[in-house]
């Protein structure tokens, strides 16, 4: 008789959450059932502005009393990963094989697993390595798109694949690859696939780190495989220093094996930059003909082995931790592709203001209208008399530090006003932790519709009293407004860098080494701040006093922690003056550094502890 073996269960289907987030379920102080009123159409398109690496988790910990400005569950950061090991031995494979030595495969892969972006929730959000600041002139030069050999023709973009997909999406002929200005670009392809030609066509020579060139630098011959270990030791060192300096870096090596990509992903995670894979997949025999016919002595068996490794790697590339994977299949597609290097959504250095930065509104729409009027803005209203925008005749723009919703009486009216200002170019907004929770709950209620980067929730999210009230109020709005509000909140950046890097706005603040960078730990710090893991006498998280140690060039404006008055500490200021708790709504006029406040009409929520003073 034959014994039937029970098949192993496959991976559990992923559910959707905030873009790039992998939150733990947070039980609010009040665990009552959610209202079923607010639902979103299954076909609602997800915003694409936050295609981020996964790994962001809302801090967890003991539940705090309801109604406090910090009554979300939080936990302290965890240990930072060790630096990735370098290759230490010669590859035992046939001559011509490009990649780190075989002796370094296991430790390199282990290092990447410990510190790749999708494991970044285990990384420490405490003060880390201080990076040298680049000058504005250097920043501008590095963000400029490198000249191409020929003017590319307009074409469709190559779409990155979500983690867990069967294979990354392939780009069509003439595809445009859009790359973040600060990123690590990892070229993946066999010998003879045209990686060096592709790199030289689309990037500046100083941006390219080539394993062949480094072998030649070590041994006077790029074909000398005995120099491979030394070449990759130097390659990783150069990549580390370029990323630390905030420079776009392109790695020109085969990178067909996971063990070769692992240390590169670890370096990207270490320096809080996204890693992007650009795969050049050519027909095997074409690559064999090119590699064996150009005097490099790369054997046909080596190229075929590399091609097999490449095909085996494709389905899991995105899950390794790449923020995006672009696959160019065939010589015509490779030759016709164009590259556009563009700033991230949070990089608004070219915008110089003047700005009016507004603290945590928390659905206090009446106070917001009054504050904008005092700042000189003219309120626009719709046919029903509702505020739907505001414009300053002097050209000033508002910047909101997040937490537009919850606790106050009118979340829909607040969103309608701010969304109108953003649509007309009169305002910028960063995400707050309350927008994060709102989007997380709405995504879950939609039955797991995939965001730009799909993630899996451990268990259903249980919103607390404040969020349930917000959901009830939003449910009374038309579906079109609900859709627009969801897309708006889901597309908000975690921080903004403005005025040539002289101004940074983040909901909970941002350390100097995180400014202008993007990773799960950067976004977690910007949304929630850093905590010690302890609780104070009110049961609330004890926060790390990062502002006391801050000596950065940029003025950091934030909110999140309610104060009795605006809190100036070093070159930072907290604008959350507890409007929803009966305090005031405060704005900072920049660059004048003038504070303007309006008192709350009444107290809408009860804080779990008295509002404190800065310091």
Coordinates of C-alpha atoms in Angstrom, one line a residue:
X1 CA 0.0 0.0 0.0
X2 CA 1.1 3.5 -0.7
X3 CA 1.2 6.0 2.1
X4 CA -0.2 9.4 1.2
X5 CA 1.8 12.2 2.7
X6 CA -0.1 15.2 3.9
X7 CA 0.9 18.3 2.0
X8 CA 2.3 21.2 4.0
X9 CA 0.1 24.2 4.4
X10 CA 1.1 27.1 2.2
X11 CA 1.7 30.7 3.5
X12 CA -1.3 32.3 5.0
X13 CA -2.9 35.0 2.8
X14 CA -1.7 38.5 3.5
X15 CA -4.0 41.2 4.8
X16 CA -3.6 44.9 4.1
X17 CA -2.5 47.7 6.4
X18 CA -0.9 51.1 6.2
X19 CA 1.7 51.2 3.3
X20 CA 4.9 49.7 4.5
X21 CA 3.5 48.8 7.9
X22 CA 3.5 45.5 9.8
X23 CA 1.6 46.5 12.9
X24 CA 0.9 44.5 16.0
X25 CA -2.7 44.6 17.1
X26 CA -3.2 47.3 19.6
X27 CA -6.1 46.9 22.0
X28 CA -7.3 50.4 23.0
X29 CA -8.4 50.9 26.6
X30 CA -12.0 50.4 25.6
X31 CA -12.5 47.1 23.7
X32 CA -16.2 47.5 22.7
X33 CA -17.3 46.3 19.2
X34 CA -16.6 48.6 16.3
X35 CA -19.4 50.3 14.4
X36 CA -20.2 48.7 11.1
X37 CA -21.1 52.0 9.3
X38 CA -17.9 53.0 7.5
X39 CA -17.1 50.7 4.6
X40 CA -15.2 51.3 1.4
X41 CA -15.8 50.0 -2.1
X42 CA -13.6 46.9 -2.9
X43 CA -12.4 48.5 -6.1
X44 CA -11.0 51.7 -4.5
X45 CA -7.5 52.2 -6.0
X46 CA -4.7 52.4 -3.4
X47 CA -2.5 55.4 -3.3
X48 CA 0.9 54.8 -4.8
X49 CA 3.0 57.5 -3.2
X50 CA 4.1 55.2 -0.3
X51 CA 5.6 52.1 -1.9
X52 CA 7.8 51.5 1.1
X53 CA 9.6 48.5 2.6
X54 CA 7.6 46.5 5.1
X55 CA 8.4 46.4 8.8
X56 CA 6.7 49.4 10.4
X57 CA 5.0 48.5 13.6
X58 CA 3.0 50.6 16.0
X59 CA 4.8 50.4 19.4
X60 CA 3.0 48.0 21.8
X61 CA 2.7 47.8 25.5
X62 CA 0.2 48.0 28.4
X63 CA -2.9 49.9 27.6
X64 CA -3.1 53.5 28.9
X65 CA -6.3 55.2 30.1
X66 CA -8.6 56.4 27.4
X67 CA -8.6 60.0 26.2
X68 CA -5.0 60.9 26.7
X69 CA -2.9 62.5 24.0
X70 CA -0.6 59.5 24.3
X71 CA -3.0 56.8 25.0
X72 CA -1.8 54.5 22.2
X73 CA 0.1 51.4 23.1
X74 CA 3.8 51.7 22.6
X75 CA 7.0 49.8 23.3
X76 CA 10.6 50.6 23.4
X77 CA 12.9 49.9 20.4
X78 CA 14.9 46.8 20.0
X79 CA 18.5 46.0 19.3
X80 CA 20.3 47.3 16.2
X81 CA 21.7 44.7 13.8
X82 CA 25.3 44.0 13.4
X83 CA 27.1 45.3 10.3
X84 CA 27.0 42.8 7.4
X85 CA 30.2 40.6 7.1
X86 CA 32.4 41.0 4.1
X87 CA 33.4 38.1 1.8
X88 CA 36.5 36.3 3.2
X89 CA 37.3 33.4 0.9
X90 CA 37.8 32.7 -2.8
X91 CA 34.8 31.3 -4.7
X92 CA 35.3 27.6 -5.3
X93 CA 33.2 27.7 -8.5
X94 CA 34.6 27.8 -12.1
X95 CA 36.7 30.7 -13.2
X96 CA 34.7 33.7 -14.3
X97 CA 32.0 33.4 -11.7
X98 CA 31.3 36.8 -10.2
X99 CA 30.2 37.3 -6.6
X100 CA 31.4 37.1 -3.0
X101 CA 33.4 34.1 -2.0
X102 CA 31.6 30.9 -1.0
X103 CA 33.0 31.0 2.5
X104 CA 31.0 34.1 3.2
X105 CA 27.6 32.9 2.0
X106 CA 26.2 31.7 5.3
X107 CA 27.2 34.6 7.6
X108 CA 26.3 37.2 4.9
X109 CA 22.8 35.7 4.5
X110 CA 22.4 35.5 8.2
X111 CA 23.3 39.2 8.6
X112 CA 20.8 40.2 6.0
X113 CA 18.1 38.2 7.6
X114 CA 18.9 40.1 10.9
X115 CA 18.8 43.6 9.4
X116 CA 16.9 43.6 6.1
X117 CA 14.1 46.2 6.0
X118 CA 11.4 43.6 6.4
X119 CA 13.0 42.7 9.8
X120 CA 13.6 46.3 10.7
X121 CA 11.1 46.2 13.5
X122 CA 13.8 44.4 15.5
X123 CA 16.2 47.4 15.0
X124 CA 16.9 50.0 17.7
X125 CA 15.3 53.4 17.2
X126 CA 17.8 55.0 19.6
X127 CA 20.6 57.4 18.7
X128 CA 22.8 55.6 16.1
X129 CA 25.8 56.4 14.0
X130 CA 26.0 60.1 13.2
X131 CA 26.2 60.7 9.4
X132 CA 28.2 63.6 7.9
X133 CA 25.8 66.2 6.6
X134 CA 26.1 67.0 2.9
X135 CA 26.0 70.6 1.7
X136 CA 22.9 71.8 -0.2
X137 CA 25.1 72.1 -3.3
X138 CA 26.2 68.5 -3.0
X139 CA 22.6 67.4 -2.4
X140 CA 21.4 69.2 -5.5
X141 CA 24.1 67.7 -7.6
X142 CA 23.5 64.2 -6.4
X143 CA 19.7 64.5 -6.9
X144 CA 20.1 65.7 -10.5
X145 CA 19.3 63.1 -13.1
X146 CA 22.4 61.8 -14.8
X147 CA 22.7 62.5 -18.5
X148 CA 21.6 59.6 -20.8
X149 CA 23.2 58.6 -24.0
X150 CA 20.0 59.5 -25.9
X151 CA 16.8 61.3 -25.1
X152 CA 14.4 58.5 -24.0
X153 CA 11.0 58.3 -25.6
X154 CA 7.9 58.4 -23.4
X155 CA 6.9 55.0 -22.2
X156 CA 5.1 53.2 -19.5
X157 CA 6.8 52.6 -16.2
X158 CA 8.0 49.3 -15.0
X159 CA 5.9 48.3 -12.0
X160 CA 7.5 47.0 -8.8
X161 CA 6.2 43.6 -7.6
X162 CA 4.6 43.2 -4.2
X163 CA 6.2 40.8 -1.8
X164 CA 5.0 37.2 -2.3
X165 CA 4.1 37.7 -5.9
X166 CA 4.8 34.8 -8.3
X167 CA 7.4 36.9 -10.1
X168 CA 8.3 40.6 -10.3
X169 CA 6.6 42.6 -13.0
X170 CA 8.4 42.8 -16.3
X171 CA 8.9 46.1 -18.0
X172 CA 7.8 46.6 -21.6
X173 CA 9.9 48.0 -24.4
X174 CA 10.8 51.6 -23.7
X175 CA 9.9 51.3 -20.0
X176 CA 10.8 54.1 -17.6
X177 CA 12.3 53.1 -14.3
X178 CA 11.7 55.7 -11.6
X179 CA 14.3 55.4 -8.8
X180 CA 14.5 57.3 -5.5
X181 CA 17.3 60.0 -5.5
X182 CA 18.7 58.4 -2.4
X183 CA 18.7 54.7 -2.9
X184 CA 20.9 51.6 -3.4
X185 CA 20.4 50.3 -6.9
X186 CA 21.4 46.6 -7.2
X187 CA 21.9 45.4 -10.8
X188 CA 21.1 41.7 -11.2
X189 CA 22.1 39.7 -14.2
X190 CA 24.4 37.1 -15.6
X191 CA 27.7 37.7 -17.1
X192 CA 27.1 39.1 -20.6
X193 CA 23.7 40.6 -19.8
X194 CA 24.9 44.1 -20.3
X195 CA 24.8 45.4 -16.8
X196 CA 27.9 47.6 -17.2
X197 CA 26.6 49.1 -20.4
X198 CA 23.2 49.8 -18.8
X199 CA 24.9 51.4 -15.8
X200 CA 27.2 53.6 -17.9
X201 CA 24.2 54.7 -20.1
X202 CA 22.0 55.8 -17.2
X203 CA 24.2 56.8 -14.2
X204 CA 27.3 59.0 -13.6
X205 CA 30.6 57.1 -13.3
X206 CA 31.0 58.2 -9.7
X207 CA 27.6 56.6 -8.8
X208 CA 28.7 53.1 -10.1
X209 CA 30.6 50.6 -7.9
X210 CA 31.7 47.8 -10.2
X211 CA 33.1 44.5 -9.1
X212 CA 35.1 44.2 -12.3
X213 CA 36.7 47.6 -11.9
X214 CA 37.6 46.8 -8.3
X215 CA 39.1 43.4 -9.3
X216 CA 41.2 45.3 -11.8
X217 CA 42.2 47.8 -9.1
X218 CA 43.4 45.0 -6.9
X219 CA 45.0 42.7 -9.4
X220 CA 45.5 44.8 -12.6
X221 CA 43.1 42.3 -14.3
X222 CA 39.3 42.3 -13.9
X223 CA 39.3 38.6 -14.9
X224 CA 41.5 37.6 -12.0
X225 CA 39.1 35.6 -9.8
X226 CA 41.7 35.4 -7.0
X227 CA 40.9 39.1 -6.4
X228 CA 37.2 38.6 -5.9
X229 CA 37.1 38.5 -2.1
X230 CA 39.2 41.7 -1.9
X231 CA 37.2 43.4 -4.6
X232 CA 33.9 42.8 -2.7
X233 CA 35.4 43.8 0.6
X234 CA 36.2 47.2 -1.1
X235 CA 32.9 47.3 -2.8
X236 CA 30.9 47.0 0.4
X237 CA 33.1 49.6 2.1
X238 CA 32.5 52.1 -0.7
X239 CA 28.8 51.4 -0.7
X240 CA 28.7 51.9 3.1
X241 CA 30.4 55.3 2.9
X242 CA 28.3 56.5 -0.1
X243 CA 25.1 55.6 1.7
X244 CA 26.3 57.2 4.9
X245 CA 27.0 60.4 2.9
X246 CA 23.5 60.3 1.3
X247 CA 24.6 59.4 -2.3
X248 CA 22.8 57.4 -4.9
X249 CA 24.8 54.2 -5.3
X250 CA 24.6 51.6 -8.1
X251 CA 26.2 48.2 -7.6
X252 CA 27.4 46.6 -10.9
X253 CA 27.9 42.9 -10.2
X254 CA 26.0 39.7 -11.1
X255 CA 24.2 39.5 -7.8
X256 CA 22.2 36.5 -9.0
X257 CA 22.7 34.6 -5.7
X258 CA 20.8 35.6 -2.6
X259 CA 24.1 35.4 -0.6
X260 CA 25.5 38.2 -2.8
X261 CA 22.4 40.4 -2.4
X262 CA 22.1 39.9 1.4
X263 CA 25.0 42.2 2.5
X264 CA 23.8 44.9 0.1
X265 CA 20.3 44.8 1.6
X266 CA 21.9 44.9 5.1
X267 CA 23.8 48.0 4.2
X268 CA 20.7 49.7 2.8
X269 CA 18.8 48.9 6.0
X270 CA 21.8 50.1 8.2
X271 CA 21.7 53.5 6.5
X272 CA 17.9 53.8 6.1
X273 CA 17.7 54.0 2.4
X274 CA 15.5 51.9 0.0
X275 CA 17.2 49.2 -2.1
X276 CA 15.9 48.7 -5.6
X277 CA 16.7 45.7 -7.8
X278 CA 17.0 46.2 -11.6
X279 CA 17.1 42.7 -13.2
X280 CA 18.5 42.3 -16.7
X281 CA 17.1 39.0 -17.9
X282 CA 18.4 38.0 -21.3
X283 CA 18.0 34.7 -23.2
X284 CA 20.5 32.2 -21.9
X285 CA 22.2 31.5 -25.2
X286 CA 22.5 35.2 -25.9
X287 CA 24.2 35.8 -22.6
X288 CA 26.5 32.8 -23.2
X289 CA 27.5 34.1 -26.6
X290 CA 28.3 37.6 -25.2
X291 CA 30.2 36.3 -22.1
X292 CA 32.4 33.8 -23.9
X293 CA 33.1 36.0 -26.9
X294 CA 34.5 39.1 -25.2
X295 CA 37.8 37.8 -23.9
X296 CA 36.7 37.4 -20.3
X297 CA 37.2 33.6 -20.2
X298 CA 33.7 33.1 -18.6
X299 CA 32.7 29.6 -19.3
X300 CA 29.3 28.7 -20.8
X301 CA 28.6 26.4 -17.9
X302 CA 29.1 29.4 -15.5
X303 CA 26.7 31.6 -17.4
X304 CA 24.1 28.8 -17.5
X305 CA 24.4 28.3 -13.8
X306 CA 24.1 32.0 -13.2
X307 CA 21.0 32.1 -15.4
X308 CA 19.4 29.3 -13.4
X309 CA 20.2 31.1 -10.2
X310 CA 18.6 34.3 -11.6
X311 CA 15.4 32.5 -12.6
X312 CA 15.2 30.8 -9.2
X313 CA 15.6 34.2 -7.5
X314 CA 13.0 36.2 -9.4
X315 CA 9.9 35.1 -7.4
X316 CA 11.3 36.0 -4.0
X317 CA 13.3 39.2 -4.8
X318 CA 10.7 41.6 -3.4
X319 CA 10.3 39.5 -0.2
X320 CA 14.0 39.7 0.4
X321 CA 13.6 43.4 1.3
X322 CA 13.8 45.3 -1.9
X323 CA 11.5 48.3 -2.0
X324 CA 11.0 47.8 -5.7
X325 CA 12.0 45.2 -8.3
X326 CA 12.2 46.1 -12.0
X327 CA 12.7 43.3 -14.5
X328 CA 13.9 44.1 -18.0
X329 CA 13.4 41.0 -20.2
X330 CA 15.2 40.8 -23.6
X331 CA 17.8 42.9 -25.3
X332 CA 15.3 45.3 -26.9
X333 CA 13.7 46.1 -23.5
X334 CA 17.1 46.7 -21.9
X335 CA 18.2 48.9 -24.8
X336 CA 14.9 50.9 -24.8
X337 CA 14.6 51.4 -21.1
X338 CA 15.1 54.9 -19.5
X339 CA 15.9 55.8 -15.9
X340 CA 14.4 58.8 -14.1
X341 CA 16.0 59.6 -10.7
X342 CA 13.5 61.7 -8.7
X343 CA 13.1 62.8 -5.1
X344 CA 11.0 60.9 -2.6
X345 CA 7.6 62.5 -1.6
X346 CA 9.1 63.7 1.7
X347 CA 12.0 65.5 -0.1
X348 CA 10.7 69.1 -0.6
X349 CA 14.0 70.9 -0.2
X350 CA 13.3 73.1 -3.2
X351 CA 10.3 74.6 -1.4
X352 CA 11.3 77.6 0.6
X353 CA 8.0 79.0 2.0
X354 CA 7.2 81.1 3.9
X355 CA 5.3 78.5 5.9
X356 CA 2.8 78.5 8.7
X357 CA 3.3 75.2 10.6
X358 CA 0.1 74.1 12.5
X359 CA 0.2 71.8 15.5
X360 CA -2.1 68.8 16.3
X361 CA -5.7 69.8 15.2
X362 CA -7.4 66.7 16.5
X363 CA -10.7 67.4 14.6
X364 CA -11.1 70.9 16.2
X365 CA -12.3 72.4 12.9
X366 CA -13.7 75.6 14.5
X367 CA -10.4 76.4 16.1
X368 CA -8.5 75.7 12.9
X369 CA -10.6 78.1 10.9
X370 CA -10.1 80.8 13.6
X371 CA -6.3 80.2 13.6
X372 CA -6.0 80.3 9.8
X373 CA -8.0 83.6 9.8
X374 CA -5.6 85.0 12.3
X375 CA -2.7 84.0 10.1
X376 CA -4.2 85.8 7.2
X377 CA -5.8 82.9 5.2
X378 CA -9.1 83.4 3.4
X379 CA -11.4 80.5 3.9
X380 CA -13.2 79.0 0.9
X381 CA -16.6 77.4 1.4
X382 CA -18.7 75.0 -0.7
X383 CA -22.4 75.4 -1.6
X384 CA -23.4 74.1 1.8
X385 CA -21.2 76.7 3.6
X386 CA -18.6 74.2 4.7
X387 CA -14.9 75.2 4.8
X388 CA -13.3 73.4 1.9
X389 CA -10.0 75.3 1.5
X390 CA -8.0 78.3 2.5
X391 CA -5.6 80.6 0.6
X392 CA -3.1 83.2 1.8
X393 CA -3.0 86.2 -0.5
X394 CA 0.7 86.7 0.4
X395 CA 1.6 83.3 -0.9
X396 CA 2.2 81.6 2.4
X397 CA 1.5 77.9 2.8
X398 CA 0.3 75.9 5.8
X399 CA 2.1 72.7 7.0
X400 CA 0.3 70.4 9.3
X401 CA 2.2 68.2 11.7
X402 CA -0.4 65.4 11.6
X403 CA -3.1 64.1 14.0
X404 CA -5.9 65.8 12.1
X405 CA -8.5 63.4 13.4
X406 CA -9.8 61.9 16.7
X407 CA -10.8 63.4 20.0
X408 CA -12.4 66.6 18.6
X409 CA -15.9 67.1 17.4
X410 CA -15.5 67.4 13.6
X411 CA -13.0 65.0 11.9
X412 CA -14.8 65.2 8.5
X413 CA -14.9 69.0 8.5
X414 CA -11.2 69.2 9.4
X415 CA -10.3 66.7 6.7
X416 CA -12.5 68.5 4.1
X417 CA -10.7 71.8 4.9
X418 CA -7.2 70.4 4.9
X419 CA -7.7 68.2 1.9
X420 CA -8.9 71.2 -0.1
X421 CA -5.9 73.2 0.9
X422 CA -3.6 70.4 -0.2
X423 CA -5.4 70.0 -3.5
X424 CA -5.0 73.7 -4.3
X425 CA -1.4 73.8 -3.3
X426 CA -2.0 75.9 -0.1
X427 CA -0.8 73.2 2.4
X428 CA 1.4 70.2 3.0
X429 CA 0.7 67.5 5.6
X430 CA 2.7 64.8 7.3
X431 CA 1.1 61.7 8.8
X432 CA 0.3 61.4 12.5
X433 CA -0.1 58.3 14.5
X434 CA -3.9 58.8 14.5
X435 CA -4.0 58.8 10.7
X436 CA -1.9 55.7 10.8
X437 CA -4.5 53.9 13.0
X438 CA -7.4 55.2 11.0
X439 CA -6.0 53.9 7.7
X440 CA -5.0 50.6 9.3
X441 CA -8.6 49.9 10.6
X442 CA -10.2 51.0 7.3
X443 CA -7.9 48.7 5.3
X444 CA -8.7 45.8 7.5
X445 CA -12.4 46.4 7.1
X446 CA -12.1 46.3 3.4
X447 CA -11.3 42.6 3.7
X448 CA -7.6 42.7 2.9
X449 CA -7.4 44.7 -0.3
X450 CA -3.7 44.9 -1.1
X451 CA -1.8 48.2 -0.5
X452 CA 1.3 49.1 -2.6
X453 CA 3.3 46.7 -0.4
X454 CA 1.2 44.0 1.1
X455 CA 1.7 43.0 4.7
X456 CA 0.1 40.5 7.1
X457 CA -1.7 41.5 10.3
X458 CA -1.2 39.2 13.3
X459 CA -4.8 39.8 14.5
X460 CA -7.7 42.2 13.9
X461 CA -7.2 45.8 15.1
X462 CA -9.6 46.9 17.9
X463 CA -10.0 50.7 17.8
X464 CA -10.6 52.5 21.1
X465 CA -13.3 55.0 22.0
X466 CA -11.8 58.0 20.1
X467 CA -11.2 56.1 16.9
X468 CA -14.7 54.5 17.1
X469 CA -16.2 58.0 17.4
X470 CA -14.2 59.2 14.3
X471 CA -15.4 56.2 12.3
X472 CA -19.0 56.9 13.3
X473 CA -18.7 60.5 12.2
X474 CA -17.0 59.6 8.9
X475 CA -19.6 57.0 8.2
X476 CA -22.2 59.7 8.0
X477 CA -20.4 61.3 5.0
X478 CA -21.0 60.3 1.4
X479 CA -19.0 57.3 0.1
X480 CA -17.1 59.6 -2.3
X481 CA -15.8 61.6 0.6
X482 CA -14.9 58.5 2.6
X483 CA -12.9 57.2 -0.3
X484 CA -11.1 60.5 -0.8
X485 CA -10.3 60.8 2.9
X486 CA -9.0 57.3 3.1
X487 CA -6.7 57.8 0.0
X488 CA -5.6 61.2 1.4
X489 CA -4.6 59.8 4.8
X490 CA -3.0 56.7 3.3
X491 CA -0.8 58.7 1.0
X492 CA 0.7 61.1 3.6
X493 CA 4.5 61.1 4.1
X494 CA 6.0 60.4 7.5
X495 CA 8.1 63.6 7.4
X496 CA 9.0 66.5 5.2
X497 CA 12.4 68.1 4.5
X498 CA 11.9 71.7 3.4
X499 CA 13.9 74.9 2.6
X500 CA 17.2 73.3 1.4
X501 CA 17.2 71.0 4.5
X502 CA 16.8 73.9 7.0
X503 CA 13.3 72.8 8.1
X504 CA 12.1 69.3 9.0
X505 CA 8.5 68.6 10.0
X506 CA 7.5 65.3 11.5
X507 CA 4.7 64.4 13.8
X508 CA 6.8 63.1 16.7
X509 CA 10.1 64.7 15.7
X510 CA 13.1 63.3 13.9
X511 CA 16.7 62.9 14.8
X512 CA 19.3 64.4 12.5
X513 CA 20.6 61.1 11.1
X514 CA 17.0 60.1 10.1
X515 CA 16.2 63.3 8.2
X516 CA 15.8 62.8 4.5
X517 CA 15.9 59.0 4.8
X518 CA 13.3 56.3 4.5
X519 CA 13.0 53.0 6.3
X520 CA 10.6 51.4 8.8
X521 CA 12.6 52.6 11.8
X522 CA 12.6 56.2 10.4
X523 CA 8.9 56.2 9.9
X524 CA 8.3 54.6 13.3
X525 CA 10.3 57.4 15.0
X526 CA 8.5 60.1 13.0
X527 CA 5.0 58.7 13.8
X528 CA 5.5 57.6 17.4
X529 CA 8.8 58.9 18.7
X530 CA 11.1 56.7 20.9
X531 CA 10.2 55.3 24.3
X532 CA 12.1 53.7 27.0
X533 CA 9.7 50.8 27.5
X534 CA 8.7 52.1 31.0
X535 CA 5.5 53.7 32.2
X536 CA 5.0 56.8 34.3
X537 CA 2.7 57.3 37.2
X538 CA -0.2 57.9 34.8
X539 CA 0.4 54.6 33.0
X540 CA 1.8 56.4 29.9
X541 CA 5.0 55.6 28.0
X542 CA 8.2 57.3 29.2
X543 CA 9.6 59.0 26.1
X544 CA 13.3 59.5 25.3
X545 CA 14.2 63.1 25.4
X546 CA 15.8 63.1 21.9
X547 CA 15.3 66.9 21.6
X548 CA 17.7 67.5 24.5
X549 CA 20.5 65.8 22.5
X550 CA 19.6 67.4 19.2
X551 CA 22.2 69.8 17.7
X552 CA 21.2 69.5 14.0
X553 CA 21.3 72.2 11.4
X554 CA 17.6 71.8 10.6
X555 CA 14.8 73.3 12.7
X556 CA 12.6 70.3 13.7
X557 CA 8.9 71.2 14.2
X558 CA 6.7 68.5 15.6
X559 CA 3.7 67.7 17.9
X560 CA 2.4 64.4 19.3
X561 CA 3.1 65.2 23.0
X562 CA 0.7 67.8 24.4
X563 CA 2.3 70.7 26.2
X564 CA 0.9 73.5 28.3
X565 CA 2.8 75.9 25.9
X566 CA 4.9 75.5 22.8
X567 CA 8.1 73.7 23.8
X568 CA 11.4 75.1 22.5
X569 CA 14.3 72.7 23.2
X570 CA 17.5 73.4 21.3
X571 CA 16.7 73.7 17.6
X572 CA 13.3 72.0 18.0
X573 CA 9.8 73.1 18.9
X574 CA 6.7 71.1 19.9
X575 CA 3.4 72.7 18.7
X576 CA 0.9 70.4 20.3
X577 CA -0.6 72.7 23.0
X578 CA -3.6 70.4 23.7
X579 CA -6.4 72.1 21.7
X580 CA -8.7 69.0 22.1
X581 CA -8.0 69.1 25.9
X582 CA -9.2 72.7 26.3
X583 CA -5.7 74.2 25.6
X584 CA -4.8 76.0 22.4
X585 CA -4.2 75.4 18.7
X586 CA -0.7 76.8 17.9
X587 CA 1.1 77.7 14.6
X588 CA 4.7 78.6 14.0
X589 CA 5.4 81.2 11.3
X590 CA 8.5 80.3 9.4
X591 CA 11.1 81.7 8.8
X592 CA 10.0 84.4 11.3
X593 CA 9.9 81.9 14.2
X594 CA 6.8 83.7 15.5
X595 CA 4.2 81.7 17.4
X596 CA 0.5 82.3 16.9
X597 CA -2.2 80.6 19.1
X598 CA -6.0 80.5 19.5
X599 CA -7.7 79.2 22.6
X600 CA -10.0 76.1 22.4
X601 CA -13.7 76.9 22.4
X602 CA -14.1 74.2 25.1
X603 CA -12.6 70.9 26.3
X604 CA -13.5 68.0 24.0
X605 CA -11.5 65.2 25.7
X606 CA -9.9 64.6 29.1
X607 CA -6.1 64.0 29.2
X608 CA -4.8 61.2 31.4
X609 CA -2.2 63.5 32.9
X610 CA -1.9 67.3 33.2
X611 CA -0.3 69.1 30.3
X612 CA 3.4 69.6 31.0
X613 CA 5.9 72.3 30.1
X614 CA 8.8 71.7 27.7
X615 CA 12.3 71.0 29.0

